[in-house]
Amino acid sequence: MGALDFDFRDPELHVDPLAYQRRFAEAEPVHRSSQGLWVLTRYADVLAMLRDERVSTDRRSLYRNKLEPGRPYLTHVEHNLFYRSADDHRRLRAPLSRAFTPRALASFEAEVAARARSLAAGLDEGGFDLVADFAKPLPLGAIATLLGVPDSELDNLAAWSMALIAALEPAASREVFVAADDAAAGMKALLADLLDLRRAEPGHDLLSVVASSGLPLTDDELLHNAIFLLSAGHDTTTAVLTGAAALLIDEREQRGLLAESPQAVDELVRFISPALMISRVASAPIEIGDNVIETGAPILLGLAAANRDPEAFPDPDRLDLARSQTGHLGFGFGPHVCLGAPLARMQIRLGLVALFDRFPELTAAAPPQREPSAVLTSYRSYPLAARG
């Protein structure tokens, strides 16, 4: 085997991202690629970067170099909080966070539980696709309801979301960005129409609340952050629901901990790592060990490898829903921790309980089929049937 050199074009990275990251974690946990990309895969180092104010999430210049001004996807990047840092990030995040307070989510739990039970009841015991029939529509429907988008738009939202998520891949092609342009434009048009309706007749959904809050958000900022919530707000939950079902089919004892153990869902998130890696930019020189990350350098944080670091999680490759160690990085950390993490935890718990209440015995026709990806755990299908 030759010298290690992290390469987004390497097929292995997309087929088995955890194994690829682990090669670096074991041999060179602070790695500088031949293209100038810093790759960190040890838990302590990744956590330190997520805490460091010199590590910026503002990566808009990367897209400005790829896309022409005025393209809908570039406009989406320019206006959403995923690509902002410091005060600008806090300004955009504050109004959206109102939907994810404990009080707000407590009032939403019955809606999520009812949706989970209804979807589970509709599954054909003779055979169904967990992704298409349950793991995707549950979180997508929940986040759409939160924003006031009707269920009649769920098919459009699913297609648009997948196009936007595909554009997150560092090696995304021109065709992927064209599809992302169409998706950003379509979703923005839908939400703009809804925003006009909510201003005329406010409801209790997030669009209504933010639009009437008086907070300093432009319409573009409100709409593009709603797009971000719709696209990013369900795919990671779909991944954990699908991966967890595969892990728990033959683990009835562990299943019992889903409703009893507060840390059970977090252990699933640690083990599955829905976000495999995230990128950052150094806004100032950063010393790490004997290395200095230079200003402006791109930094890649390997969350999947960090969540399996034996220094942080003893016996890291064993799923243990009673595990007492906390602090996984599956939802990120610090000011940029996943905004919808509390909702995701609720949906994963209620979704798995509803699924296994409906089918205590399940059999898989085939393993879950992953979407090739370097940055997200994403599933295409998972065929299941009731065990007769």
mmCIF file of C-alpha atoms in Angstrom:
data_model
loop_
_atom_site.group_PDB
_atom_site.id
_atom_site.type_symbol
_atom_site.label_atom_id
_atom_site.label_comp_id
_atom_site.label_asym_id
_atom_site.label_seq_id
_atom_site.Cartn_x
_atom_site.Cartn_y
_atom_site.Cartn_z
ATOM 1 C CA MET A 1 0.000 0.000 0.000
ATOM 2 C CA GLY A 2 1.336 3.423 -0.951
ATOM 3 C CA ALA A 3 1.484 6.520 1.179
ATOM 4 C CA LEU A 4 -1.842 7.770 2.461
ATOM 5 C CA ASP A 5 -3.405 10.594 0.472
ATOM 6 C CA PHE A 6 -7.027 11.540 1.098
ATOM 7 C CA ASP A 7 -8.842 11.778 -2.228
ATOM 8 C CA PHE A 8 -12.560 12.507 -2.684
ATOM 9 C CA ARG A 9 -12.411 10.667 -6.015
ATOM 10 C CA ASP A 10 -11.380 7.372 -4.388
ATOM 11 C CA PRO A 11 -14.290 4.907 -4.871
ATOM 12 C CA GLU A 12 -13.575 3.271 -1.490
ATOM 13 C CA LEU A 13 -14.418 6.511 0.301
ATOM 14 C CA HIS A 14 -17.919 6.444 -1.169
ATOM 15 C CA VAL A 15 -18.514 2.705 -0.735
ATOM 16 C CA ASP A 16 -17.202 2.298 2.836
ATOM 17 C CA PRO A 17 -16.544 5.745 4.327
ATOM 18 C CA LEU A 18 -15.930 4.474 7.861
ATOM 19 C CA ALA A 19 -13.235 2.019 6.759
ATOM 20 C CA TYR A 20 -11.624 4.737 4.641
ATOM 21 C CA GLN A 21 -11.565 7.222 7.522
ATOM 22 C CA ARG A 22 -10.203 4.585 9.889
ATOM 23 C CA ARG A 23 -7.144 4.054 7.728
ATOM 24 C CA PHE A 24 -6.225 7.648 8.480
ATOM 25 C CA ALA A 25 -7.273 7.495 12.139
ATOM 26 C CA GLU A 26 -4.931 4.557 12.713
ATOM 27 C CA ALA A 27 -1.957 5.676 10.612
ATOM 28 C CA GLU A 28 -2.098 9.474 10.327
ATOM 29 C CA PRO A 29 -4.918 11.071 12.364
ATOM 30 C CA VAL A 30 -3.771 14.577 11.407
ATOM 31 C CA HIS A 31 -3.286 14.333 7.657
ATOM 32 C CA ARG A 32 -2.556 16.917 4.978
ATOM 33 C CA SER A 33 -3.514 15.683 1.527
ATOM 34 C CA SER A 34 -1.605 16.430 -1.661
ATOM 35 C CA GLN A 35 -4.378 18.898 -2.515
ATOM 36 C CA GLY A 36 -3.875 20.861 0.709
ATOM 37 C CA LEU A 37 -6.870 19.457 2.592
ATOM 38 C CA TRP A 38 -6.405 18.804 6.318
ATOM 39 C CA VAL A 39 -8.170 15.618 7.463
ATOM 40 C CA LEU A 40 -8.691 14.967 11.195
ATOM 41 C CA THR A 41 -10.104 11.649 12.366
ATOM 42 C CA ARG A 42 -9.278 11.325 16.086
ATOM 43 C CA TYR A 43 -12.103 12.189 18.513
ATOM 44 C CA ALA A 44 -10.067 14.613 20.638
ATOM 45 C CA ASP A 45 -8.833 16.522 17.578
ATOM 46 C CA VAL A 46 -12.250 16.684 15.921
ATOM 47 C CA LEU A 47 -13.838 17.918 19.152
ATOM 48 C CA ALA A 48 -11.104 20.541 19.552
ATOM 49 C CA MET A 49 -11.791 21.850 16.041
ATOM 50 C CA LEU A 50 -15.542 22.038 16.692
ATOM 51 C CA ARG A 51 -14.811 24.107 19.810
ATOM 52 C CA ASP A 52 -12.245 26.420 18.214
ATOM 53 C CA GLU A 53 -13.516 29.859 17.158
ATOM 54 C CA ARG A 54 -10.761 30.010 14.527
ATOM 55 C CA VAL A 55 -12.460 27.157 12.686
ATOM 56 C CA SER A 56 -15.087 28.715 10.433
ATOM 57 C CA THR A 57 -18.148 27.233 8.765
ATOM 58 C CA ASP A 58 -18.210 29.989 6.132
ATOM 59 C CA ARG A 59 -17.373 28.000 3.006
ATOM 60 C CA ARG A 60 -19.364 30.111 0.560
ATOM 61 C CA SER A 61 -16.244 31.025 -1.416
ATOM 62 C CA LEU A 62 -15.850 27.358 -2.416
ATOM 63 C CA TYR A 63 -19.208 27.513 -4.199
ATOM 64 C CA ARG A 64 -18.573 30.976 -5.629
ATOM 65 C CA ASN A 65 -15.557 29.456 -7.376
ATOM 66 C CA LYS A 66 -17.696 26.639 -8.825
ATOM 67 C CA LEU A 67 -20.970 28.354 -9.737
ATOM 68 C CA GLU A 68 -21.947 31.459 -11.687
ATOM 69 C CA PRO A 69 -23.605 34.361 -9.808
ATOM 70 C CA GLY A 70 -27.389 34.203 -9.791
ATOM 71 C CA ARG A 71 -27.692 30.425 -9.973
ATOM 72 C CA PRO A 72 -30.461 29.255 -7.605
ATOM 73 C CA TYR A 73 -28.239 26.818 -5.723
ATOM 74 C CA LEU A 74 -25.552 29.453 -5.136
ATOM 75 C CA THR A 75 -28.259 31.828 -3.862
ATOM 76 C CA HIS A 76 -29.320 29.056 -1.469
ATOM 77 C CA VAL A 77 -25.749 28.672 -0.205
ATOM 78 C CA GLU A 78 -25.349 32.433 0.233
ATOM 79 C CA HIS A 79 -28.405 32.751 2.474
ATOM 80 C CA ASN A 80 -28.512 29.705 4.746
ATOM 81 C CA LEU A 81 -26.986 29.270 8.181
ATOM 82 C CA PHE A 82 -25.087 26.085 7.260
ATOM 83 C CA TYR A 83 -22.447 28.286 5.621
ATOM 84 C CA ARG A 84 -22.317 31.103 8.180
ATOM 85 C CA SER A 85 -20.189 31.689 11.282
ATOM 86 C CA ALA A 86 -20.144 33.737 14.484
ATOM 87 C CA ASP A 87 -22.693 36.567 14.839
ATOM 88 C CA ASP A 88 -24.177 35.996 11.391
ATOM 89 C CA HIS A 89 -24.834 32.351 12.206
ATOM 90 C CA ARG A 90 -26.400 33.227 15.562
ATOM 91 C CA ARG A 91 -28.666 35.812 13.920
ATOM 92 C CA LEU A 92 -30.007 33.273 11.414
ATOM 93 C CA ARG A 93 -30.274 30.412 13.891
ATOM 94 C CA ALA A 94 -32.105 32.221 16.710
ATOM 95 C CA PRO A 95 -35.578 32.512 15.131
ATOM 96 C CA LEU A 96 -35.508 28.960 13.769
ATOM 97 C CA SER A 97 -34.523 27.513 17.137
ATOM 98 C CA ARG A 98 -37.934 28.492 18.530
ATOM 99 C CA ALA A 99 -39.410 25.399 16.885
ATOM 100 C CA PHE A 100 -37.013 23.063 18.702
ATOM 101 C CA THR A 101 -37.365 24.138 22.342
ATOM 102 C CA PRO A 102 -38.481 21.417 24.802
ATOM 103 C CA ARG A 103 -41.863 23.129 25.156
ATOM 104 C CA ALA A 104 -42.433 23.352 21.403
ATOM 105 C CA LEU A 105 -41.416 19.737 20.844
ATOM 106 C CA ALA A 106 -43.542 18.456 23.728
ATOM 107 C CA SER A 107 -46.603 19.844 21.969
ATOM 108 C CA PHE A 108 -45.467 18.202 18.708
ATOM 109 C CA GLU A 109 -44.741 14.725 20.103
ATOM 110 C CA ALA A 110 -48.321 13.460 19.764
ATOM 111 C CA GLU A 111 -48.311 14.469 16.079
ATOM 112 C CA VAL A 112 -45.062 12.573 15.432
ATOM 113 C CA ALA A 113 -46.251 9.501 17.364
ATOM 114 C CA ALA A 114 -49.543 9.427 15.449
ATOM 115 C CA ARG A 115 -47.737 9.765 12.112
ATOM 116 C CA ALA A 116 -45.351 6.933 13.056
ATOM 117 C CA ARG A 117 -48.213 4.621 14.073
ATOM 118 C CA SER A 118 -50.192 5.454 10.929
ATOM 119 C CA LEU A 119 -47.239 4.745 8.648
ATOM 120 C CA ALA A 120 -46.446 1.501 10.498
ATOM 121 C CA ALA A 121 -50.081 0.374 10.255
ATOM 122 C CA GLY A 122 -49.982 0.898 6.494
ATOM 123 C CA LEU A 123 -46.967 -1.364 5.941
ATOM 124 C CA ASP A 124 -47.690 -4.635 4.115
ATOM 125 C CA GLU A 125 -46.595 -7.564 6.257
ATOM 126 C CA GLY A 126 -45.874 -9.505 3.065
ATOM 127 C CA GLY A 127 -43.109 -7.072 2.173
ATOM 128 C CA PHE A 128 -42.268 -3.380 2.151
ATOM 129 C CA ASP A 129 -39.345 -1.035 1.600
ATOM 130 C CA LEU A 130 -38.479 0.502 4.944
ATOM 131 C CA VAL A 131 -36.841 3.563 3.371
ATOM 132 C CA ALA A 132 -39.583 4.499 0.897
ATOM 133 C CA ASP A 133 -42.548 3.433 3.019
ATOM 134 C CA PHE A 134 -41.533 4.474 6.530
ATOM 135 C CA ALA A 135 -38.060 5.852 7.287
ATOM 136 C CA LYS A 136 -38.274 8.667 4.724
ATOM 137 C CA PRO A 137 -41.939 9.769 4.958
ATOM 138 C CA LEU A 138 -41.911 9.928 8.773
ATOM 139 C CA PRO A 139 -39.271 12.663 9.245
ATOM 140 C CA LEU A 140 -40.086 14.415 5.971
ATOM 141 C CA GLY A 141 -43.753 14.629 6.929
ATOM 142 C CA ALA A 142 -42.903 15.839 10.421
ATOM 143 C CA ILE A 143 -40.599 18.660 9.322
ATOM 144 C CA ALA A 144 -43.077 19.654 6.592
ATOM 145 C CA THR A 145 -45.854 19.866 9.191
ATOM 146 C CA LEU A 146 -43.600 21.948 11.424
ATOM 147 C CA LEU A 147 -43.166 24.428 8.565
ATOM 148 C CA GLY A 148 -46.800 24.301 7.492
ATOM 149 C CA VAL A 149 -46.218 22.523 4.167
ATOM 150 C CA PRO A 150 -49.150 20.242 3.213
ATOM 151 C CA ASP A 151 -48.673 16.484 2.828
ATOM 152 C CA SER A 152 -49.688 16.797 -0.831
ATOM 153 C CA GLU A 153 -46.229 18.285 -1.489
ATOM 154 C CA LEU A 154 -44.229 15.483 0.149
ATOM 155 C CA ASP A 155 -43.278 13.756 -3.115
ATOM 156 C CA ASN A 156 -41.951 17.027 -4.527
ATOM 157 C CA LEU A 157 -40.114 17.775 -1.283
ATOM 158 C CA ALA A 158 -38.494 14.328 -1.290
ATOM 159 C CA ALA A 159 -37.189 14.720 -4.851
ATOM 160 C CA TRP A 160 -35.977 18.284 -4.298
ATOM 161 C CA SER A 161 -34.298 17.348 -1.018
ATOM 162 C CA MET A 162 -32.334 14.512 -2.589
ATOM 163 C CA ALA A 163 -31.106 16.857 -5.333
ATOM 164 C CA LEU A 164 -29.943 19.420 -2.763
ATOM 165 C CA ILE A 165 -28.265 16.774 -0.608
ATOM 166 C CA ALA A 166 -26.384 15.380 -3.627
ATOM 167 C CA ALA A 167 -24.816 18.818 -4.148
ATOM 168 C CA LEU A 168 -23.106 18.535 -0.747
ATOM 169 C CA GLU A 169 -20.714 15.944 -2.159
ATOM 170 C CA PRO A 170 -17.289 17.552 -2.711
ATOM 171 C CA ALA A 171 -16.929 15.755 -6.053
ATOM 172 C CA ALA A 172 -20.432 16.698 -7.272
ATOM 173 C CA SER A 173 -20.713 16.915 -11.064
ATOM 174 C CA ARG A 174 -22.089 19.708 -13.225
ATOM 175 C CA GLU A 175 -25.300 17.693 -13.687
ATOM 176 C CA VAL A 176 -25.745 17.454 -9.914
ATOM 177 C CA PHE A 177 -25.553 21.242 -9.573
ATOM 178 C CA VAL A 178 -28.054 21.725 -12.425
ATOM 179 C CA ALA A 179 -30.495 19.454 -10.556
ATOM 180 C CA ALA A 180 -29.767 21.353 -7.334
ATOM 181 C CA ASP A 181 -30.572 24.634 -9.127
ATOM 182 C CA ASP A 182 -33.965 23.248 -10.152
ATOM 183 C CA ALA A 183 -34.610 21.921 -6.645
ATOM 184 C CA ALA A 184 -33.687 25.172 -4.897
ATOM 185 C CA ALA A 185 -35.873 27.172 -7.292
ATOM 186 C CA GLY A 186 -38.831 24.797 -6.958
ATOM 187 C CA MET A 187 -38.711 24.631 -3.188
ATOM 188 C CA LYS A 188 -38.279 28.389 -2.870
ATOM 189 C CA ALA A 189 -41.311 29.050 -5.087
ATOM 190 C CA LEU A 190 -43.453 26.690 -3.004
ATOM 191 C CA LEU A 191 -42.356 28.212 0.297
ATOM 192 C CA ALA A 192 -42.706 31.789 -0.991
ATOM 193 C CA ASP A 193 -46.351 31.095 -1.869
ATOM 194 C CA LEU A 194 -46.914 29.593 1.584
ATOM 195 C CA LEU A 195 -45.208 32.558 3.239
ATOM 196 C CA ASP A 196 -47.600 34.950 1.480
ATOM 197 C CA LEU A 197 -50.539 32.879 2.737
ATOM 198 C CA ARG A 198 -49.195 32.807 6.305
ATOM 199 C CA ARG A 199 -48.721 36.562 6.346
ATOM 200 C CA ALA A 200 -52.364 36.969 5.352
ATOM 201 C CA GLU A 201 -53.615 34.244 7.698
ATOM 202 C CA PRO A 202 -50.989 33.291 10.326
ATOM 203 C CA GLY A 203 -51.037 29.810 11.799
ATOM 204 C CA HIS A 204 -48.951 28.037 14.435
ATOM 205 C CA ASP A 205 -46.314 26.694 12.036
ATOM 206 C CA LEU A 206 -42.709 27.879 11.944
ATOM 207 C CA LEU A 207 -43.148 30.023 8.822
ATOM 208 C CA SER A 208 -45.951 31.938 10.539
ATOM 209 C CA VAL A 209 -44.040 32.332 13.792
ATOM 210 C CA VAL A 210 -40.829 33.577 12.171
ATOM 211 C CA ALA A 211 -42.607 35.809 9.647
ATOM 212 C CA SER A 212 -44.452 37.599 12.470
ATOM 213 C CA SER A 213 -41.535 37.679 14.922
ATOM 214 C CA GLY A 214 -40.169 41.054 13.887
ATOM 215 C CA LEU A 215 -36.657 39.609 13.856
ATOM 216 C CA PRO A 216 -34.212 40.990 11.257
ATOM 217 C CA LEU A 217 -34.479 38.264 8.619
ATOM 218 C CA THR A 218 -34.945 39.020 4.932
ATOM 219 C CA ASP A 219 -37.408 36.913 2.961
ATOM 220 C CA ASP A 220 -34.483 35.240 1.170
ATOM 221 C CA GLU A 221 -32.919 34.305 4.508
ATOM 222 C CA LEU A 222 -36.195 32.961 5.869
ATOM 223 C CA LEU A 223 -36.985 30.962 2.733
ATOM 224 C CA HIS A 224 -33.519 29.491 2.228
ATOM 225 C CA ASN A 225 -33.223 28.467 5.861
ATOM 226 C CA ALA A 226 -36.626 26.800 5.607
ATOM 227 C CA ILE A 227 -35.294 24.969 2.533
ATOM 228 C CA PHE A 228 -32.256 23.921 4.560
ATOM 229 C CA LEU A 229 -34.466 22.555 7.360
ATOM 230 C CA LEU A 230 -36.609 20.616 4.888
ATOM 231 C CA SER A 231 -33.685 19.056 3.028
ATOM 232 C CA ALA A 232 -31.198 18.443 5.831
ATOM 233 C CA GLY A 233 -33.888 17.945 8.457
ATOM 234 C CA HIS A 234 -35.035 14.527 7.361
ATOM 235 C CA ASP A 235 -32.276 12.629 5.530
ATOM 236 C CA THR A 236 -30.116 12.098 8.620
ATOM 237 C CA THR A 237 -33.145 10.848 10.572
ATOM 238 C CA THR A 238 -34.020 8.502 7.704
ATOM 239 C CA ALA A 239 -30.475 7.127 7.863
ATOM 240 C CA VAL A 240 -30.642 6.387 11.591
ATOM 241 C CA LEU A 241 -34.123 4.831 11.371
ATOM 242 C CA THR A 242 -32.955 2.551 8.544
ATOM 243 C CA GLY A 243 -29.599 1.672 10.060
ATOM 244 C CA ALA A 244 -31.158 1.101 13.483
ATOM 245 C CA ALA A 245 -33.802 -1.248 12.093
ATOM 246 C CA ALA A 246 -31.056 -3.328 10.472
ATOM 247 C CA LEU A 247 -29.112 -3.444 13.739
ATOM 248 C CA LEU A 248 -32.092 -4.249 15.975
ATOM 249 C CA ILE A 249 -34.016 -6.831 13.935
ATOM 250 C CA ASP A 250 -32.383 -9.654 15.909
ATOM 251 C CA GLU A 251 -31.778 -7.674 19.114
ATOM 252 C CA ARG A 252 -35.105 -7.825 20.947
ATOM 253 C CA GLU A 253 -33.444 -7.266 24.309
ATOM 254 C CA GLN A 254 -31.811 -4.038 23.151
ATOM 255 C CA ARG A 255 -35.062 -2.921 21.531
ATOM 256 C CA GLY A 256 -36.649 -2.815 24.959
ATOM 257 C CA LEU A 257 -34.244 -0.037 25.914
ATOM 258 C CA LEU A 258 -35.571 2.324 23.230
ATOM 259 C CA ALA A 259 -38.426 3.546 25.399
ATOM 260 C CA GLU A 260 -36.607 3.166 28.724
ATOM 261 C CA SER A 261 -33.079 4.446 28.202
ATOM 262 C CA PRO A 262 -32.579 8.169 27.480
ATOM 263 C CA GLN A 263 -29.192 7.467 25.874
ATOM 264 C CA ALA A 264 -30.409 4.665 23.563
ATOM 265 C CA VAL A 265 -31.026 6.903 20.551
ATOM 266 C CA ASP A 266 -27.710 8.686 21.042
ATOM 267 C CA GLU A 267 -25.906 5.346 20.959
ATOM 268 C CA LEU A 268 -27.584 4.576 17.632
ATOM 269 C CA VAL A 269 -26.525 7.969 16.277
ATOM 270 C CA ARG A 270 -22.944 7.398 17.476
ATOM 271 C CA PHE A 271 -22.792 3.977 15.885
ATOM 272 C CA ILE A 272 -24.408 4.921 12.556
ATOM 273 C CA SER A 273 -22.954 8.455 12.176
ATOM 274 C CA PRO A 274 -25.559 9.952 9.818
ATOM 275 C CA ALA A 275 -23.145 12.796 9.062
ATOM 276 C CA LEU A 276 -19.919 11.030 8.116
ATOM 277 C CA MET A 277 -17.758 14.118 7.783
ATOM 278 C CA ILE A 278 -18.089 17.880 7.789
ATOM 279 C CA SER A 279 -15.896 20.581 6.333
ATOM 280 C CA ARG A 280 -14.555 23.766 7.862
ATOM 281 C CA VAL A 281 -12.057 26.525 6.979
ATOM 282 C CA ALA A 282 -9.246 27.897 9.163
ATOM 283 C CA SER A 283 -9.786 31.631 9.710
ATOM 284 C CA ALA A 284 -6.380 31.915 11.444
ATOM 285 C CA PRO A 285 -3.327 29.657 11.905
ATOM 286 C CA ILE A 286 -4.145 26.678 14.158
ATOM 287 C CA GLU A 287 -1.537 24.520 15.881
ATOM 288 C CA ILE A 288 -2.413 20.874 16.300
ATOM 289 C CA GLY A 289 0.377 18.685 17.622
ATOM 290 C CA ASP A 290 3.453 19.319 15.487
ATOM 291 C CA ASN A 291 1.359 20.709 12.635
ATOM 292 C CA VAL A 292 0.120 24.195 11.804
ATOM 293 C CA ILE A 293 -3.066 24.514 9.769
ATOM 294 C CA GLU A 294 -2.615 27.661 7.711
ATOM 295 C CA THR A 295 -5.175 30.464 7.354
ATOM 296 C CA GLY A 296 -7.680 29.695 4.617
ATOM 297 C CA ALA A 297 -6.933 25.969 4.578
ATOM 298 C CA PRO A 298 -9.896 23.599 4.194
ATOM 299 C CA ILE A 299 -10.370 21.192 7.101
ATOM 300 C CA LEU A 300 -12.264 17.907 6.970
ATOM 301 C CA LEU A 301 -13.538 16.459 10.256
ATOM 302 C CA GLY A 302 -14.121 12.701 10.177
ATOM 303 C CA LEU A 303 -17.134 12.260 12.448
ATOM 304 C CA ALA A 304 -17.563 8.567 11.629
ATOM 305 C CA ALA A 305 -14.034 7.652 12.731
ATOM 306 C CA ALA A 306 -14.233 9.980 15.746
ATOM 307 C CA ASN A 307 -17.425 8.257 16.903
ATOM 308 C CA ARG A 308 -15.598 4.904 16.793
ATOM 309 C CA ASP A 309 -12.429 6.133 18.535
ATOM 310 C CA PRO A 310 -11.561 3.614 21.303
ATOM 311 C CA GLU A 311 -9.958 6.408 23.337
ATOM 312 C CA ALA A 312 -13.379 8.046 23.629
ATOM 313 C CA PHE A 313 -15.705 5.026 23.472
ATOM 314 C CA PRO A 314 -14.466 1.710 24.912
ATOM 315 C CA ASP A 315 -15.281 -1.223 22.632
ATOM 316 C CA PRO A 316 -16.511 1.260 20.005
ATOM 317 C CA ASP A 317 -17.706 -1.313 17.456
ATOM 318 C CA ARG A 318 -20.215 -2.820 19.873
ATOM 319 C CA LEU A 319 -23.712 -1.345 19.825
ATOM 320 C CA ASP A 320 -24.854 -0.947 23.431
ATOM 321 C CA LEU A 321 -28.061 1.011 23.970
ATOM 322 C CA ALA A 322 -27.270 1.129 27.693
ATOM 323 C CA ARG A 323 -23.825 2.661 27.064
ATOM 324 C CA SER A 324 -23.150 5.350 29.647
ATOM 325 C CA GLN A 325 -20.556 7.329 27.662
ATOM 326 C CA THR A 326 -22.031 10.428 26.084
ATOM 327 C CA GLY A 327 -20.486 13.076 23.889
ATOM 328 C CA HIS A 328 -20.745 11.494 20.443
ATOM 329 C CA LEU A 329 -20.358 13.857 17.497
ATOM 330 C CA GLY A 330 -23.149 12.480 15.331
ATOM 331 C CA PHE A 331 -25.061 15.764 15.592
ATOM 332 C CA GLY A 332 -21.928 17.915 15.618
ATOM 333 C CA PHE A 333 -20.998 20.002 18.649
ATOM 334 C CA GLY A 334 -20.995 23.555 19.962
ATOM 335 C CA PRO A 335 -22.704 26.531 18.314
ATOM 336 C CA HIS A 336 -23.183 24.565 15.095
ATOM 337 C CA VAL A 337 -24.691 21.474 16.714
ATOM 338 C CA CYS A 338 -27.592 20.173 14.615
ATOM 339 C CA LEU A 339 -30.525 22.534 15.129
ATOM 340 C CA GLY A 340 -33.061 19.738 14.759
ATOM 341 C CA ALA A 341 -31.279 17.176 16.962
ATOM 342 C CA PRO A 342 -34.036 17.156 19.642
ATOM 343 C CA LEU A 343 -36.670 16.524 16.958
ATOM 344 C CA ALA A 344 -34.503 13.837 15.345
ATOM 345 C CA ARG A 345 -34.117 12.014 18.678
ATOM 346 C CA MET A 346 -37.885 12.091 19.172
ATOM 347 C CA GLN A 347 -38.624 10.785 15.676
ATOM 348 C CA ILE A 348 -36.049 7.993 15.897
ATOM 349 C CA ARG A 349 -37.391 6.807 19.258
ATOM 350 C CA LEU A 350 -41.074 7.010 18.315
ATOM 351 C CA GLY A 351 -40.470 5.624 14.833
ATOM 352 C CA LEU A 352 -38.590 2.532 15.990
ATOM 353 C CA VAL A 353 -41.087 1.847 18.778
ATOM 354 C CA ALA A 354 -43.983 2.076 16.283
ATOM 355 C CA LEU A 355 -42.195 -0.157 13.756
ATOM 356 C CA PHE A 356 -41.349 -2.923 16.219
ATOM 357 C CA ASP A 357 -44.742 -2.716 17.935
ATOM 358 C CA ARG A 358 -46.299 -3.389 14.522
ATOM 359 C CA PHE A 359 -43.760 -6.073 13.572
ATOM 360 C CA PRO A 360 -42.031 -7.694 16.570
ATOM 361 C CA GLU A 361 -40.499 -10.179 14.120
ATOM 362 C CA LEU A 362 -39.024 -8.902 10.862
ATOM 363 C CA THR A 363 -36.848 -10.498 8.236
ATOM 364 C CA ALA A 364 -34.688 -8.733 5.670
ATOM 365 C CA ALA A 365 -34.901 -9.731 2.008
ATOM 366 C CA ALA A 366 -31.534 -8.005 1.477
ATOM 367 C CA PRO A 367 -29.174 -5.747 3.425
ATOM 368 C CA PRO A 368 -29.859 -1.996 3.391
ATOM 369 C CA GLN A 369 -28.667 -0.481 0.107
ATOM 370 C CA ARG A 370 -26.533 2.625 0.699
ATOM 371 C CA GLU A 371 -26.348 5.620 -1.555
ATOM 372 C CA PRO A 372 -22.648 6.060 -2.396
ATOM 373 C CA SER A 373 -21.573 9.119 -0.420
ATOM 374 C CA ALA A 374 -18.490 10.530 1.244
ATOM 375 C CA VAL A 375 -20.326 12.880 3.573
ATOM 376 C CA LEU A 376 -23.651 11.316 4.600
ATOM 377 C CA THR A 377 -24.973 7.929 5.588
ATOM 378 C CA SER A 378 -27.882 7.664 3.186
ATOM 379 C CA TYR A 379 -29.957 4.654 2.169
ATOM 380 C CA ARG A 380 -31.682 3.898 -1.119
ATOM 381 C CA SER A 381 -33.765 0.919 0.007
ATOM 382 C CA TYR A 382 -34.178 -1.767 2.662
ATOM 383 C CA PRO A 383 -36.671 -4.547 1.797
ATOM 384 C CA LEU A 384 -38.316 -6.133 4.847
ATOM 385 C CA ALA A 385 -41.186 -8.509 5.590
ATOM 386 C CA ALA A 386 -42.930 -9.863 8.676
ATOM 387 C CA ARG A 387 -41.366 -13.102 9.832
ATOM 388 C CA GLY A 388 -43.979 -15.808 9.450
#
